[in-house]
Short mmCIF file of C-alpha atoms and ligand atoms in Angstrom, two decimals:
data_model
loop_
_atom_site.label_atom_id
_atom_site.label_comp_id
_atom_site.label_asym_id
_atom_site.label_seq_id
_atom_site.Cartn_x
_atom_site.Cartn_y
_atom_site.Cartn_z
CA MET A 26 -22.09 -3.75 20.29
CA HIS A 27 -19.66 -1.07 19.12
CA PRO A 28 -20.69 0.50 15.82
CA ILE A 29 -18.82 -1.23 12.98
CA GLN A 30 -16.27 0.85 11.10
CA MET A 31 -13.91 0.07 8.19
CA VAL A 32 -11.10 1.03 10.61
CA ASP A 33 -11.32 1.85 14.32
CA LEU A 34 -8.53 4.34 14.93
CA LYS A 35 -10.03 5.55 18.20
CA GLY A 36 -10.19 2.12 19.84
CA GLN A 37 -6.60 1.48 18.82
CA TYR A 38 -5.44 4.89 20.09
CA HIS A 39 -7.06 4.37 23.50
CA LYS A 40 -4.96 1.24 24.08
CA ILE A 41 -1.69 3.17 23.64
CA LYS A 42 -2.96 6.60 24.68
CA ALA A 43 -0.68 7.17 27.68
CA GLU A 44 2.46 6.42 25.69
CA VAL A 45 1.39 8.36 22.60
CA ASP A 46 0.22 11.41 24.55
CA GLU A 47 3.53 11.58 26.39
CA ALA A 48 5.54 11.29 23.17
CA VAL A 49 3.47 13.95 21.41
CA LEU A 50 3.66 16.32 24.37
CA ASN A 51 7.42 15.86 24.44
CA VAL A 52 7.58 17.03 20.84
CA LEU A 53 5.40 20.05 21.66
CA GLU A 54 7.64 20.90 24.60
CA SER A 55 10.80 20.53 22.48
CA THR A 56 9.28 22.66 19.68
CA ALA A 57 11.49 20.73 17.24
CA PHE A 58 8.56 20.23 14.91
CA ILE A 59 10.67 19.81 11.78
CA ASN A 60 13.41 17.16 11.71
CA GLY A 61 13.27 16.67 15.47
CA LYS A 62 15.00 13.76 17.18
CA ALA A 63 12.08 11.35 16.70
CA VAL A 64 12.38 11.52 12.90
CA GLN A 65 15.89 10.04 12.73
CA GLU A 66 15.00 7.60 15.52
CA PHE A 67 12.06 6.38 13.49
CA ALA A 68 14.16 5.99 10.33
CA THR A 69 16.62 3.88 12.32
CA ASN A 70 13.89 1.81 13.98
CA LEU A 71 12.12 1.16 10.70
CA SER A 72 15.33 0.22 8.91
CA SER A 73 16.15 -2.39 11.55
CA TYR A 74 12.55 -3.69 11.54
CA LEU A 75 12.63 -4.07 7.75
CA GLY A 76 16.22 -5.23 7.53
CA VAL A 77 16.99 -2.58 4.94
CA LYS A 78 20.05 -0.31 4.84
CA HIS A 79 18.39 3.06 4.25
CA VAL A 80 15.01 4.49 5.24
CA ILE A 81 14.20 8.00 4.04
CA PRO A 82 11.13 9.45 5.77
CA CYS A 83 8.98 11.80 3.69
CA ALA A 84 5.61 13.55 3.71
CA ASN A 85 3.32 10.84 2.32
CA GLY A 86 3.23 7.69 0.22
CA THR A 87 2.57 9.57 -3.02
CA ASP A 88 5.68 11.72 -2.50
CA ALA A 89 7.64 8.54 -1.72
CA LEU A 90 6.78 7.19 -5.17
CA GLN A 91 7.51 10.55 -6.79
CA ILE A 92 10.92 10.92 -5.13
CA ALA A 93 11.84 7.34 -6.05
CA MET A 94 10.99 7.98 -9.70
CA MET A 95 12.77 11.37 -9.72
CA ALA A 96 15.96 9.61 -8.67
CA LEU A 97 16.08 7.47 -11.81
CA ASP A 98 17.07 10.21 -14.33
CA LEU A 99 14.22 9.32 -16.65
CA GLN A 100 13.30 11.32 -19.75
CA PRO A 101 9.82 12.46 -20.75
CA GLY A 102 8.08 9.63 -22.55
CA ASP A 103 10.08 6.88 -20.85
CA GLU A 104 7.76 4.04 -19.95
CA VAL A 105 6.98 2.79 -16.48
CA ILE A 106 5.04 -0.46 -16.20
CA THR A 107 2.46 -0.70 -13.45
CA PRO A 108 -0.87 -2.40 -12.74
CA SER A 109 -4.06 -0.53 -13.60
CA PHE A 110 -5.74 -2.17 -10.59
CA THR A 111 -4.25 -0.02 -7.81
CA PHE A 112 -4.82 3.21 -5.90
CA ILE A 113 -4.42 6.19 -8.25
CA ALA A 114 -1.23 7.50 -6.57
CA THR A 115 0.86 4.72 -8.11
CA THR A 116 0.02 5.68 -11.69
CA GLU A 117 -0.63 9.39 -11.22
CA VAL A 118 2.95 10.06 -10.17
CA ILE A 119 4.24 8.48 -13.39
CA ALA A 120 2.18 10.91 -15.46
CA LEU A 121 3.02 13.85 -13.19
CA LEU A 122 6.71 13.33 -14.02
CA ARG A 123 5.86 13.32 -17.78
CA LEU A 124 6.63 9.62 -18.01
CA THR A 125 4.30 7.18 -19.72
CA PRO A 126 2.31 4.77 -17.57
CA VAL A 127 2.03 1.36 -19.18
CA PHE A 128 -0.84 -0.54 -17.60
CA VAL A 129 -0.59 -4.29 -17.28
CA GLU A 130 -2.84 -7.05 -16.13
CA VAL A 131 -2.99 -8.54 -12.64
CA ASP A 132 -3.31 -12.13 -11.47
CA PRO A 133 -6.99 -12.75 -10.66
CA LYS A 134 -6.06 -14.62 -7.48
CA THR A 135 -3.50 -12.30 -5.89
CA PHE A 136 -4.74 -9.02 -7.47
CA CYS A 137 -1.05 -8.23 -8.10
CA MET A 138 1.04 -7.69 -11.26
CA ASP A 139 1.13 -10.68 -13.58
CA PRO A 140 4.79 -11.35 -14.50
CA ALA A 141 3.84 -12.77 -17.93
CA ALA A 142 1.91 -9.57 -18.74
CA LEU A 143 4.85 -7.53 -17.49
CA GLU A 144 7.30 -9.26 -19.78
CA LYS A 145 5.04 -8.75 -22.80
CA ALA A 146 4.73 -5.03 -22.10
CA ILE A 147 8.47 -4.31 -22.12
CA THR A 148 9.65 -2.10 -25.01
CA PRO A 149 12.95 -0.29 -25.71
CA ARG A 150 11.48 2.74 -23.88
CA THR A 151 10.70 0.82 -20.68
CA LYS A 152 12.81 2.08 -17.77
CA ALA A 153 11.09 1.04 -14.56
CA ILE A 154 8.47 -1.27 -13.08
CA VAL A 155 6.19 -0.42 -10.16
CA PRO A 156 4.51 -3.52 -8.74
CA VAL A 157 1.96 -2.97 -5.97
CA HIS A 158 1.48 -5.30 -2.98
CA LEU A 159 -2.25 -4.77 -3.12
CA TYR A 160 -4.48 -5.23 -0.05
CA GLY A 161 -1.45 -6.55 1.89
CA HIS A 162 -0.58 -9.46 -0.41
CA ALA A 163 2.84 -9.36 -2.04
CA ALA A 164 3.34 -9.32 -5.80
CA PRO A 165 5.66 -12.14 -7.01
CA ILE A 166 8.66 -9.90 -6.63
CA ASP A 167 11.39 -12.54 -7.24
CA GLU A 168 9.91 -13.25 -10.67
CA ILE A 169 9.53 -9.53 -11.35
CA MET A 170 13.16 -8.94 -10.34
CA THR A 171 14.36 -11.72 -12.65
CA ILE A 172 12.57 -10.06 -15.58
CA ALA A 173 13.80 -6.61 -14.53
CA ASN A 174 17.42 -7.72 -14.28
CA LYS A 175 17.24 -9.39 -17.69
CA HIS A 176 16.12 -6.08 -19.25
CA ASN A 177 18.12 -3.77 -16.98
CA LEU A 178 15.06 -2.12 -15.40
CA ILE A 179 14.56 -0.57 -11.96
CA VAL A 180 11.86 -1.98 -9.68
CA ILE A 181 10.04 0.27 -7.21
CA GLU A 182 7.77 -1.71 -4.87
CA ASP A 183 4.66 0.22 -3.84
CA ASN A 184 4.43 -1.21 -0.33
CA ALA A 185 1.83 1.25 1.02
CA GLN A 186 -0.62 -1.57 1.76
CA ALA A 187 1.77 -4.32 2.85
CA ILE A 188 4.22 -2.88 5.37
CA GLY A 189 5.37 -5.57 7.80
CA GLY A 190 4.60 -8.43 5.41
CA ASP A 191 7.09 -11.25 4.94
CA TYR A 192 8.26 -12.32 1.51
CA TYR A 193 9.92 -15.74 1.17
CA SER A 194 12.45 -14.83 -1.48
CA LYS A 195 14.77 -17.32 -3.11
CA ASN A 196 17.44 -15.41 -1.18
CA GLY A 197 15.73 -16.02 2.18
CA LYS A 198 12.97 -14.37 4.17
CA LYS A 199 12.67 -10.61 3.63
CA LYS A 200 10.19 -7.88 4.35
CA THR A 201 8.03 -6.71 1.44
CA GLY A 202 9.37 -3.50 -0.03
CA THR A 203 13.02 -4.52 0.44
CA VAL A 204 13.43 -6.99 -2.41
CA GLY A 205 13.27 -4.53 -5.33
CA HIS A 206 15.71 -1.65 -5.88
CA ILE A 207 13.46 0.77 -3.99
CA GLY A 208 10.40 0.34 -1.76
CA THR A 209 7.89 3.03 -0.82
CA THR A 210 5.21 3.22 1.82
CA SER A 211 2.53 5.44 3.31
CA PHE A 212 1.66 6.16 6.93
CA PHE A 213 -1.83 7.47 6.08
CA PRO A 214 -3.83 6.92 9.29
CA SER A 215 -5.80 3.92 7.99
CA LYS A 216 -2.74 2.07 6.66
CA ASN A 217 -1.39 -0.92 8.63
CA LEU A 218 1.24 1.36 10.18
CA GLY A 219 -0.70 4.61 10.35
CA ALA A 220 0.35 7.97 11.74
CA TYR A 221 -2.04 10.59 13.12
CA GLY A 222 -1.72 12.62 9.96
CA ASP A 223 0.20 12.17 6.71
CA GLY A 224 3.54 10.43 6.41
CA GLY A 225 5.56 8.22 4.12
CA ALA A 226 8.95 6.60 3.64
CA ILE A 227 11.28 5.23 0.99
CA PHE A 228 13.63 2.26 1.53
CA THR A 229 16.62 0.94 -0.35
CA ASN A 230 19.85 -1.02 0.11
CA ASP A 231 21.55 1.06 -2.60
CA ASP A 232 23.81 3.77 -1.15
CA SER A 233 23.84 6.05 -4.16
CA LEU A 234 20.08 5.89 -4.71
CA ALA A 235 19.58 6.61 -1.00
CA ASP A 236 21.87 9.60 -1.16
CA LYS A 237 20.08 10.97 -4.22
CA MET A 238 16.58 10.42 -2.84
CA LYS A 239 17.50 12.11 0.43
CA MET A 240 18.73 15.09 -1.57
CA ILE A 241 15.61 15.20 -3.76
CA ALA A 242 13.32 15.15 -0.73
CA ASN A 243 15.24 18.15 0.60
CA HIS A 244 15.02 20.66 -2.30
CA GLY A 245 17.85 18.93 -4.19
CA GLN A 246 20.45 20.03 -1.67
CA ARG A 247 23.16 18.09 0.14
CA LYS A 248 24.76 21.19 1.55
CA ARG A 249 22.43 23.90 2.81
CA TYR A 250 21.64 26.57 0.20
CA TYR A 251 23.57 24.73 -2.57
CA TYR A 252 21.02 23.10 -4.85
CA GLU A 253 22.34 20.39 -7.17
CA MET A 254 19.07 19.48 -8.85
CA VAL A 255 15.37 20.25 -8.79
CA GLY A 256 13.90 18.42 -5.84
CA CYS A 257 10.88 18.89 -3.64
CA ASN A 258 10.05 19.56 -0.02
CA SER A 259 8.90 16.35 1.56
CA ARG A 260 9.37 15.68 5.26
CA LEU A 261 7.83 13.46 7.90
CA ASP A 262 7.02 15.83 10.74
CA THR A 263 8.29 15.16 14.22
CA VAL A 264 4.87 14.65 15.84
CA GLN A 265 4.10 11.90 13.31
CA ALA A 266 7.50 10.28 13.80
CA ALA A 267 6.92 10.23 17.58
CA VAL A 268 3.56 8.46 17.08
CA LEU A 269 5.08 6.03 14.56
CA ASN A 270 7.93 5.09 16.91
CA ILE A 271 5.30 3.80 19.33
CA LYS A 272 3.05 2.19 16.75
CA LEU A 273 5.96 0.40 15.03
CA LYS A 274 6.47 -1.62 18.26
CA HIS A 275 2.89 -2.86 17.87
CA LEU A 276 2.95 -3.51 14.13
CA ASP A 277 3.43 -7.28 14.34
CA GLU A 278 0.60 -7.58 16.87
CA TYR A 279 -1.62 -5.37 14.65
CA ILE A 280 -0.89 -7.66 11.71
CA LYS A 281 -1.81 -10.73 13.79
CA ALA A 282 -5.11 -9.11 14.78
CA ARG A 283 -5.90 -8.44 11.11
CA GLN A 284 -4.96 -12.00 10.18
CA SER A 285 -7.29 -13.44 12.79
CA VAL A 286 -10.17 -11.32 11.43
CA ALA A 287 -9.31 -12.71 7.97
CA ASP A 288 -9.27 -16.26 9.36
CA PHE A 289 -12.75 -15.72 10.84
CA TYR A 290 -14.09 -14.43 7.50
CA ASP A 291 -12.38 -17.29 5.62
CA ARG A 292 -14.03 -19.89 7.86
CA SER A 293 -17.45 -18.25 7.54
CA PHE A 294 -17.36 -18.11 3.73
CA ALA A 295 -15.41 -21.34 3.09
CA GLY A 296 -16.70 -23.40 0.19
CA HIS A 297 -19.45 -20.93 -0.80
CA SER A 298 -19.94 -21.20 -4.55
CA LYS A 299 -20.54 -17.46 -5.02
CA ILE A 300 -17.72 -16.17 -2.80
CA THR A 301 -13.99 -16.34 -3.44
CA THR A 302 -12.06 -15.52 -0.30
CA PRO A 303 -8.60 -13.90 -0.55
CA HIS A 304 -5.84 -16.10 -1.89
CA ARG A 305 -2.73 -16.51 0.27
CA ALA A 306 0.27 -17.44 -1.89
CA SER A 307 2.89 -19.57 -0.15
CA TYR A 308 5.62 -17.06 -1.08
CA CYS A 309 4.39 -14.40 1.36
CA SER A 310 2.44 -13.64 4.50
CA HIS A 311 -0.77 -11.71 3.83
CA VAL A 312 -1.00 -8.68 6.15
CA PHE A 313 -4.63 -7.94 5.21
CA HIS A 314 -4.68 -4.21 4.75
CA GLN A 315 -8.01 -5.09 3.17
CA TYR A 316 -10.13 -8.23 3.26
CA THR A 317 -11.49 -8.39 -0.27
CA LEU A 318 -13.96 -10.91 -1.63
CA VAL A 319 -14.57 -11.66 -5.30
CA LEU A 320 -18.27 -12.31 -5.85
CA ASN A 321 -19.60 -14.62 -8.52
CA GLU A 322 -23.15 -14.06 -9.81
CA VAL A 323 -24.01 -11.70 -6.97
CA ASP A 324 -25.27 -8.11 -7.33
CA ARG A 325 -22.14 -6.64 -5.73
CA ASP A 326 -23.43 -3.06 -5.55
CA GLY A 327 -26.71 -4.42 -4.13
CA LEU A 328 -24.76 -6.15 -1.35
CA ASN A 329 -22.82 -2.93 -0.71
CA ALA A 330 -26.12 -1.00 -0.33
CA PHE A 331 -27.77 -3.77 1.77
CA LEU A 332 -24.84 -3.78 4.22
CA ALA A 333 -24.97 0.03 4.48
CA GLU A 334 -28.65 -0.26 5.48
CA GLN A 335 -27.57 -2.64 8.25
CA LYS A 336 -24.97 -0.08 9.40
CA ILE A 337 -22.17 -2.30 8.16
CA PRO A 338 -19.67 -0.37 6.05
CA SER A 339 -18.07 -2.02 3.02
CA MET A 340 -15.96 -0.53 0.24
CA ILE A 341 -15.24 -1.07 -3.43
CA TYR A 342 -11.47 -0.79 -3.93
CA TYR A 343 -11.33 0.22 -6.78
CA PRO A 344 -14.45 0.81 -8.85
CA VAL A 345 -12.64 2.30 -11.89
CA PRO A 346 -9.18 1.03 -12.82
CA GLY A 347 -6.46 3.46 -13.94
CA HIS A 348 -6.66 2.72 -17.66
CA HIS A 349 -10.32 3.85 -17.68
CA GLN A 350 -9.71 7.09 -15.77
CA GLN A 351 -10.21 10.38 -17.61
CA MET A 352 -6.82 11.47 -16.28
CA PHE A 353 -5.14 9.01 -18.66
CA ALA A 354 -7.58 9.22 -21.58
CA HIS A 355 -5.01 10.89 -23.85
CA TYR A 356 -2.42 8.12 -23.41
CA ASP A 357 -2.33 5.45 -26.12
CA THR A 358 -1.11 3.11 -23.41
CA ALA A 359 -4.48 3.49 -21.64
CA LYS A 360 -6.27 2.07 -24.69
CA VAL A 361 -5.43 -1.45 -23.68
CA SER A 362 -7.69 -4.35 -23.01
CA LEU A 363 -7.29 -5.64 -19.45
CA PRO A 364 -10.13 -8.15 -19.03
CA VAL A 365 -8.99 -9.52 -15.67
CA THR A 366 -8.73 -6.01 -14.22
CA ASP A 367 -12.17 -5.05 -15.61
CA TRP A 368 -13.65 -8.31 -14.33
CA LEU A 369 -12.25 -7.71 -10.84
CA THR A 370 -13.41 -4.10 -10.58
CA GLU A 371 -16.98 -5.33 -11.13
CA ARG A 372 -16.80 -8.11 -8.53
CA VAL A 373 -14.62 -7.08 -5.58
CA ILE A 374 -15.93 -5.88 -2.24
CA SER A 375 -13.87 -5.17 0.88
CA LEU A 376 -15.27 -5.89 4.34
CA PRO A 377 -14.30 -4.12 7.57
CA ILE A 378 -10.93 -5.27 8.89
CA HIS A 379 -8.89 -3.67 11.62
CA THR A 380 -7.14 -4.35 14.91
CA GLU A 381 -10.12 -3.79 17.21
CA MET A 382 -12.83 -6.07 15.84
CA ASP A 383 -14.74 -8.45 18.08
CA HIS A 384 -16.62 -11.68 17.38
CA GLU A 385 -20.01 -10.07 17.84
CA GLN A 386 -19.24 -7.65 15.02
CA LEU A 387 -17.77 -10.38 12.83
CA ASN A 388 -20.78 -12.66 13.39
CA LEU A 389 -23.12 -9.88 12.35
CA ILE A 390 -21.10 -8.96 9.24
CA THR A 391 -20.77 -12.55 8.01
CA SER A 392 -24.40 -13.42 8.72
CA LYS A 393 -25.64 -10.33 6.84
CA VAL A 394 -23.34 -11.00 3.87
CA LEU A 395 -24.58 -14.60 3.70
CA GLU A 396 -28.21 -13.52 4.19
CA TYR A 397 -27.98 -11.26 1.14
CA ILE A 398 -26.06 -13.70 -1.05
CA ASN A 399 -28.17 -16.74 -0.16
CA GLY A 400 -31.30 -14.66 -0.78
C1 LIG B 507 -2.22 4.89 0.27
C2 LIG B 507 -1.51 4.50 -0.97
C3 LIG B 507 -0.60 5.35 -1.62
C4 LIG B 507 -0.43 6.81 -1.27
O1 LIG B 507 -0.19 7.12 0.02
P1 LIG B 507 -0.51 8.60 0.60
O2 LIG B 507 0.22 8.61 1.89
O3 LIG B 507 -1.99 8.70 0.74
O4 LIG B 507 0.04 9.58 -0.37
C5 LIG B 507 0.10 4.88 -2.70
N1 LIG B 507 -0.11 3.63 -3.17
C6 LIG B 507 -0.99 2.78 -2.60
C7 LIG B 507 -1.13 1.41 -3.16
C8 LIG B 507 -1.73 3.20 -1.50
O5 LIG B 507 -2.61 2.35 -0.95
#
């Protein structure tokens, strides 16, 4: 049996090696390392895949969030509402820009922003909302948009974990990340659409936001050497774009492979009183960036250690939610009580899920999980 990994990037690479090697070597030969042909090609390919008007490639998913927020003309102290139960990049960028992160509760089933909690957290200083499609499951973005429109707020979807997912909006089927005003994503190697290094992108259907974000990502210039505003330097490099052009063609098949791993796990744990398998809301397709169980009356950290002894990796995403991080200790808005978030951080565990898993590996993982839990 192949050793079990959280993600198997090597196995996946070997299946597309000839094509990827050729594309990368072409970039080396062209020496157009910055803004080479593949970058614009990728932006075009991704915008047609997502059905969104503008795709702005950038250096990583954290920059994508930062550039999106920089485009909103916010003032220090303006409030941005976001879940506490997310990867730190989502909330860190808010604070980096001297804005105030306002942490709200998530739905215990979907792990995503709870619209009722969102509505309660809105104040006259609220300017934007950043829902996160955590683990590959979409937040209820139609409901979030309805609330946002009522209060005149901008919605930035953090789509780093859900690229390629479908969202069945009241306006028809869309891709996650394209329903709000702006969507952002990451091409970190382990993401569902991963590069062979860092990468990110921003999407929007709004022409003026697109224009502004493009300028911000390029030192605040539209015309070379004429700087209209303070921006940053955030580019997707050509080698990564060349890899992503190939991997984008396989994204739907990668998602299917992840979903069939999830189906296997679901069947193995179905009906177990101590295990809650991931919820799949009817309004979206779950693309399973992670397969995350919620354990009931189980020593979660004990299971994590037991699996490690069996050479089965598992991860706790995320052990400490944002509102308990030292980084935010001086914010009054971090002194909130988020019992669902706290409850989840003590009970979640993510099992290996990727495009290269086989039944032998899955049988071993599920039997060891059940062995520990059943005692
Ligand atoms: C990975 C991730 C990011 C950041 O992406 P990087 O490319 O690592 O900067 C942001 N938000 C979420 C939810 C993520 O999972």
